[in-house]
PDB file of C-alpha atoms in Angstrom:
ATOM      1  CA  UNK A   1       0.000   0.000   0.000  1.00  0.00           C
ATOM      2  CA  UNK A   2       2.802   2.443   0.823  1.00  0.00           C
ATOM      3  CA  UNK A   3       5.296   1.235  -1.788  1.00  0.00           C
ATOM      4  CA  UNK A   4       4.350   3.792  -4.474  1.00  0.00           C
ATOM      5  CA  UNK A   5       4.126   6.656  -1.988  1.00  0.00           C
ATOM      6  CA  UNK A   6       7.550   5.894  -0.570  1.00  0.00           C
ATOM      7  CA  UNK A   7       9.310   5.196  -3.861  1.00  0.00           C
ATOM      8  CA  UNK A   8      10.569   8.797  -4.076  1.00  0.00           C
ATOM      9  CA  UNK A   9      12.551   8.548  -0.817  1.00  0.00           C
ATOM     10  CA  UNK A  10      16.256   8.532  -1.632  1.00  0.00           C
ATOM     11  CA  UNK A  11      18.173   5.563  -0.352  1.00  0.00           C
ATOM     12  CA  UNK A  12      21.820   4.928   0.083  1.00  0.00           C
ATOM     13  CA  UNK A  13      23.913   1.870   0.624  1.00  0.00           C
ATOM     14  CA  UNK A  14      26.489   1.745   3.352  1.00  0.00           C
ATOM     15  CA  UNK A  15      29.387  -0.577   2.721  1.00  0.00           C
ATOM     16  CA  UNK A  16      30.804  -2.207   5.818  1.00  0.00           C
ATOM     17  CA  UNK A  17      34.228  -3.704   5.402  1.00  0.00           C
ATOM     18  CA  UNK A  18      35.000  -7.171   6.667  1.00  0.00           C
ATOM     19  CA  UNK A  19      37.776  -5.791   8.852  1.00  0.00           C
ATOM     20  CA  UNK A  20      38.491  -2.450  10.484  1.00  0.00           C
ATOM     21  CA  UNK A  21      40.469   0.068   8.448  1.00  0.00           C
ATOM     22  CA  UNK A  22      43.498   1.810   9.960  1.00  0.00           C
ATOM     23  CA  UNK A  23      41.390   4.942  10.648  1.00  0.00           C
ATOM     24  CA  UNK A  24      38.686   2.829  12.303  1.00  0.00           C
ATOM     25  CA  UNK A  25      41.312   1.088  14.436  1.00  0.00           C
ATOM     26  CA  UNK A  26      42.647   4.440  15.614  1.00  0.00           C
ATOM     27  CA  UNK A  27      39.147   5.683  16.434  1.00  0.00           C
ATOM     28  CA  UNK A  28      38.338   2.429  18.216  1.00  0.00           C
ATOM     29  CA  UNK A  29      41.363   2.844  20.491  1.00  0.00           C
ATOM     30  CA  UNK A  30      39.451   5.686  22.160  1.00  0.00           C
ATOM     31  CA  UNK A  31      36.638   3.254  23.064  1.00  0.00           C
ATOM     32  CA  UNK A  32      38.693   0.703  24.951  1.00  0.00           C
ATOM     33  CA  UNK A  33      36.037   0.243  27.643  1.00  0.00           C
ATOM     34  CA  UNK A  34      33.745  -1.576  25.210  1.00  0.00           C
ATOM     35  CA  UNK A  35      34.653  -5.300  25.050  1.00  0.00           C
ATOM     36  CA  UNK A  36      33.098  -5.593  21.575  1.00  0.00           C
ATOM     37  CA  UNK A  37      35.446  -2.921  20.265  1.00  0.00           C
ATOM     38  CA  UNK A  38      38.433  -4.587  21.892  1.00  0.00           C
ATOM     39  CA  UNK A  39      37.474  -7.960  20.393  1.00  0.00           C
ATOM     40  CA  UNK A  40      37.295  -6.363  16.940  1.00  0.00           C
ATOM     41  CA  UNK A  41      40.626  -4.628  17.475  1.00  0.00           C
ATOM     42  CA  UNK A  42      42.512  -7.679  18.615  1.00  0.00           C
ATOM     43  CA  UNK A  43      40.902 -10.301  16.411  1.00  0.00           C
ATOM     44  CA  UNK A  44      39.116 -12.183  19.180  1.00  0.00           C
ATOM     45  CA  UNK A  45      35.858 -12.304  17.295  1.00  0.00           C
ATOM     46  CA  UNK A  46      34.701 -15.490  15.636  1.00  0.00           C
ATOM     47  CA  UNK A  47      33.140 -13.689  12.664  1.00  0.00           C
ATOM     48  CA  UNK A  48      34.071 -10.638  10.625  1.00  0.00           C
ATOM     49  CA  UNK A  49      32.743  -7.185  11.484  1.00  0.00           C
ATOM     50  CA  UNK A  50      30.088  -7.015   8.730  1.00  0.00           C
ATOM     51  CA  UNK A  51      28.855 -10.501   9.578  1.00  0.00           C
ATOM     52  CA  UNK A  52      28.721  -9.549  13.250  1.00  0.00           C
ATOM     53  CA  UNK A  53      26.536  -6.508  12.506  1.00  0.00           C
ATOM     54  CA  UNK A  54      24.222  -8.489  10.218  1.00  0.00           C
ATOM     55  CA  UNK A  55      23.860 -11.507  12.475  1.00  0.00           C
ATOM     56  CA  UNK A  56      22.478  -9.818  15.605  1.00  0.00           C
ATOM     57  CA  UNK A  57      18.858  -9.331  14.496  1.00  0.00           C
ATOM     58  CA  UNK A  58      18.791 -12.738  12.791  1.00  0.00           C
ATOM     59  CA  UNK A  59      19.976 -14.461  15.948  1.00  0.00           C
ATOM     60  CA  UNK A  60      17.457 -12.654  18.156  1.00  0.00           C
ATOM     61  CA  UNK A  61      14.700 -13.603  15.728  1.00  0.00           C
ATOM     62  CA  UNK A  62      15.728 -17.269  15.721  1.00  0.00           C
ATOM     63  CA  UNK A  63      15.959 -17.367  19.508  1.00  0.00           C
ATOM     64  CA  UNK A  64      12.434 -15.950  19.809  1.00  0.00           C
ATOM     65  CA  UNK A  65      10.723 -17.469  16.777  1.00  0.00           C
ATOM     66  CA  UNK A  66      11.842 -21.070  16.532  1.00  0.00           C
ATOM     67  CA  UNK A  67      10.358 -22.147  19.817  1.00  0.00           C
ATOM     68  CA  UNK A  68       7.121 -23.128  18.029  1.00  0.00           C
ATOM     69  CA  UNK A  69       8.456 -26.610  17.210  1.00  0.00           C
ATOM     70  CA  UNK A  70       9.911 -29.146  19.646  1.00  0.00           C
ATOM     71  CA  UNK A  71      13.469 -28.997  18.342  1.00  0.00           C
ATOM     72  CA  UNK A  72      13.500 -25.189  18.323  1.00  0.00           C
ATOM     73  CA  UNK A  73      12.027 -25.100  21.829  1.00  0.00           C
ATOM     74  CA  UNK A  74      14.605 -27.609  23.080  1.00  0.00           C
ATOM     75  CA  UNK A  75      17.439 -25.677  21.420  1.00  0.00           C
ATOM     76  CA  UNK A  76      16.190 -22.370  22.762  1.00  0.00           C
ATOM     77  CA  UNK A  77      16.035 -23.852  26.255  1.00  0.00           C
ATOM     78  CA  UNK A  78      19.745 -24.709  26.056  1.00  0.00           C
ATOM     79  CA  UNK A  79      20.529 -21.220  24.726  1.00  0.00           C
ATOM     80  CA  UNK A  80      18.417 -19.630  27.456  1.00  0.00           C
ATOM     81  CA  UNK A  81      20.302 -21.565  30.132  1.00  0.00           C
ATOM     82  CA  UNK A  82      23.608 -20.242  28.747  1.00  0.00           C
ATOM     83  CA  UNK A  83      22.230 -16.704  28.493  1.00  0.00           C
ATOM     84  CA  UNK A  84      20.987 -16.719  32.084  1.00  0.00           C
ATOM     85  CA  UNK A  85      24.389 -17.891  33.267  1.00  0.00           C
ATOM     86  CA  UNK A  86      25.903 -15.019  31.279  1.00  0.00           C
ATOM     87  CA  UNK A  87      23.414 -12.580  32.844  1.00  0.00           C
ATOM     88  CA  UNK A  88      24.511 -13.837  36.256  1.00  0.00           C
ATOM     89  CA  UNK A  89      28.018 -12.646  35.404  1.00  0.00           C
ATOM     90  CA  UNK A  90      29.764 -15.829  34.295  1.00  0.00           C
ATOM     91  CA  UNK A  91      31.589 -15.076  31.049  1.00  0.00           C
ATOM     92  CA  UNK A  92      33.497 -18.296  30.340  1.00  0.00           C
ATOM     93  CA  UNK A  93      32.244 -21.299  28.416  1.00  0.00           C
ATOM     94  CA  UNK A  94      29.700 -23.385  30.342  1.00  0.00           C
ATOM     95  CA  UNK A  95      30.152 -27.167  30.518  1.00  0.00           C
ATOM     96  CA  UNK A  96      27.593 -29.044  28.435  1.00  0.00           C
ATOM     97  CA  UNK A  97      26.586 -31.069  31.501  1.00  0.00           C
ATOM     98  CA  UNK A  98      25.533 -27.872  33.297  1.00  0.00           C
ATOM     99  CA  UNK A  99      23.448 -26.707  30.330  1.00  0.00           C
ATOM    100  CA  UNK A 100      21.838 -30.123  30.110  1.00  0.00           C
ATOM    101  CA  UNK A 101      20.912 -30.018  33.794  1.00  0.00           C
ATOM    102  CA  UNK A 102      19.411 -26.499  33.574  1.00  0.00           C
ATOM    103  CA  UNK A 103      17.614 -26.601  30.238  1.00  0.00           C
ATOM    104  CA  UNK A 104      14.331 -28.115  31.433  1.00  0.00           C
ATOM    105  CA  UNK A 105      13.395 -24.993  33.405  1.00  0.00           C
ATOM    106  CA  UNK A 106      13.531 -22.987  30.152  1.00  0.00           C
ATOM    107  CA  UNK A 107      11.218 -25.266  28.186  1.00  0.00           C
ATOM    108  CA  UNK A 108       7.659 -23.951  27.825  1.00  0.00           C
ATOM    109  CA  UNK A 109       5.455 -25.512  30.508  1.00  0.00           C
ATOM    110  CA  UNK A 110       3.254 -27.058  27.829  1.00  0.00           C
ATOM    111  CA  UNK A 111       6.098 -29.326  26.687  1.00  0.00           C
ATOM    112  CA  UNK A 112       8.381 -29.461  29.734  1.00  0.00           C
ATOM    113  CA  UNK A 113       7.564 -33.114  30.415  1.00  0.00           C
ATOM    114  CA  UNK A 114       6.676 -34.130  26.869  1.00  0.00           C
ATOM    115  CA  UNK A 115       8.508 -37.408  26.076  1.00  0.00           C
ATOM    116  CA  UNK A 116       8.943 -36.254  22.455  1.00  0.00           C
ATOM    117  CA  UNK A 117      11.158 -33.274  23.320  1.00  0.00           C
ATOM    118  CA  UNK A 118      14.443 -33.884  21.484  1.00  0.00           C
ATOM    119  CA  UNK A 119      17.434 -35.129  23.429  1.00  0.00           C
ATOM    120  CA  UNK A 120      20.010 -32.671  24.723  1.00  0.00           C
ATOM    121  CA  UNK A 121      22.524 -33.590  21.992  1.00  0.00           C
ATOM    122  CA  UNK A 122      20.014 -32.673  19.267  1.00  0.00           C
ATOM    123  CA  UNK A 123      19.076 -29.433  21.009  1.00  0.00           C
ATOM    124  CA  UNK A 124      22.739 -28.524  21.425  1.00  0.00           C
ATOM    125  CA  UNK A 125      23.406 -29.205  17.739  1.00  0.00           C
ATOM    126  CA  UNK A 126      20.464 -26.952  16.796  1.00  0.00           C
ATOM    127  CA  UNK A 127      21.780 -24.184  19.066  1.00  0.00           C
ATOM    128  CA  UNK A 128      25.273 -24.422  17.524  1.00  0.00           C
ATOM    129  CA  UNK A 129      24.053 -24.333  13.908  1.00  0.00           C
ATOM    130  CA  UNK A 130      24.986 -21.052  12.177  1.00  0.00           C
ATOM    131  CA  UNK A 131      22.094 -18.803  11.170  1.00  0.00           C
ATOM    132  CA  UNK A 132      22.332 -17.984   7.425  1.00  0.00           C
ATOM    133  CA  UNK A 133      26.020 -18.851   7.532  1.00  0.00           C
ATOM    134  CA  UNK A 134      26.739 -16.305  10.280  1.00  0.00           C
ATOM    135  CA  UNK A 135      27.032 -16.921  13.988  1.00  0.00           C
ATOM    136  CA  UNK A 136      25.187 -19.569  15.929  1.00  0.00           C
ATOM    137  CA  UNK A 137      23.189 -18.977  19.099  1.00  0.00           C
ATOM    138  CA  UNK A 138      25.736 -20.994  21.074  1.00  0.00           C
ATOM    139  CA  UNK A 139      29.449 -21.014  20.368  1.00  0.00           C
ATOM    140  CA  UNK A 140      31.421 -24.197  21.049  1.00  0.00           C
ATOM    141  CA  UNK A 141      34.651 -23.801  22.989  1.00  0.00           C
ATOM    142  CA  UNK A 142      37.300 -26.230  24.196  1.00  0.00           C
ATOM    143  CA  UNK A 143      36.567 -29.052  26.631  1.00  0.00           C
ATOM    144  CA  UNK A 144      32.889 -29.434  25.713  1.00  0.00           C
ATOM    145  CA  UNK A 145      32.022 -25.923  26.893  1.00  0.00           C
ATOM    146  CA  UNK A 146      29.631 -23.467  25.275  1.00  0.00           C
ATOM    147  CA  UNK A 147      28.893 -19.776  25.558  1.00  0.00           C
ATOM    148  CA  UNK A 148      26.053 -17.696  24.149  1.00  0.00           C
ATOM    149  CA  UNK A 149      26.907 -15.728  21.036  1.00  0.00           C
ATOM    150  CA  UNK A 150      28.182 -12.264  21.772  1.00  0.00           C
ATOM    151  CA  UNK A 151      25.488 -10.416  19.799  1.00  0.00           C
ATOM    152  CA  UNK A 152      22.617 -12.065  21.656  1.00  0.00           C
ATOM    153  CA  UNK A 153      24.266 -11.833  25.082  1.00  0.00           C
ATOM    154  CA  UNK A 154      25.087  -8.113  24.726  1.00  0.00           C
ATOM    155  CA  UNK A 155      21.591  -7.382  23.500  1.00  0.00           C
ATOM    156  CA  UNK A 156      19.942  -9.223  26.399  1.00  0.00           C
ATOM    157  CA  UNK A 157      22.161  -7.591  29.026  1.00  0.00           C
ATOM    158  CA  UNK A 158      21.042  -4.181  27.782  1.00  0.00           C
ATOM    159  CA  UNK A 159      17.311  -4.913  27.896  1.00  0.00           C
ATOM    160  CA  UNK A 160      15.484  -3.021  30.662  1.00  0.00           C
ATOM    161  CA  UNK A 161      13.129  -5.976  31.142  1.00  0.00           C
ATOM    162  CA  UNK A 162      15.789  -8.690  31.117  1.00  0.00           C
ATOM    163  CA  UNK A 163      14.743 -11.890  32.851  1.00  0.00           C
ATOM    164  CA  UNK A 164      15.195 -12.563  36.538  1.00  0.00           C
ATOM    165  CA  UNK A 165      17.990 -15.004  37.406  1.00  0.00           C
ATOM    166  CA  UNK A 166      16.604 -18.128  39.100  1.00  0.00           C
ATOM    167  CA  UNK A 167      18.089 -19.733  42.202  1.00  0.00           C
ATOM    168  CA  UNK A 168      19.101 -22.751  40.102  1.00  0.00           C
ATOM    169  CA  UNK A 169      21.183 -20.499  37.833  1.00  0.00           C
ATOM    170  CA  UNK A 170      22.857 -18.772  40.782  1.00  0.00           C
ATOM    171  CA  UNK A 171      23.676 -22.144  42.300  1.00  0.00           C
ATOM    172  CA  UNK A 172      25.138 -23.403  39.010  1.00  0.00           C
ATOM    173  CA  UNK A 173      27.273 -20.274  38.628  1.00  0.00           C
ATOM    174  CA  UNK A 174      28.620 -20.615  42.151  1.00  0.00           C
ATOM    175  CA  UNK A 175      29.569 -24.225  41.403  1.00  0.00           C
ATOM    176  CA  UNK A 176      31.411 -23.386  38.165  1.00  0.00           C
TER     177      UNK A 176
END
C-alpha cells in the first residue's frame, strides 16, 4: 500500500568492510572500555565485522521465533540456560553437563515433560548451527564448553526488562 508513496525517498547503501580500516582502528582505540570494540581490534571475534553486525537481528529472531516446534524449543532452552548464566556474570564457556541439567526450566510448561522433546545432543546441535552462515546462538569452545553468542548476550544484558535469574542459575554459577 505504501510502496508507491515511498518510492521517491532517496536511499543509500552503506558498505561495511570485513575488517576495520586503519582509521577505524585508531578511532576504536578511544573506546577501549567496550569489550566488543576490543574484540574487533585484537581479532578475538569469531566472525568478521560485517557478519557480526548483520547476524544480531537474525539471531534474536531465531531465539524468539523457533520455539514453536519441539526442536527449536529444546534448542532455545539450552541457549536460554547459557544466556541466564551469562546474565549472572559468568563469562566463560559453560560445561555441556551444566546446560543439560538447567535446560528443562527454560522449556515452555506445555512441553516441559513431553517425552517427544528432542534429546540434549540434538538441542545442542540446533543451538550451535549457524544462522544464514553467520554466527550460531551458542558457540562451542574447548573441553565441551559453550557460551552464548556475543550479539545475543550483549543485546539481552542491555534490555530493561531482562529476565530474573533463578536460584538454580545462581547455584550453578557458584559451582562453576
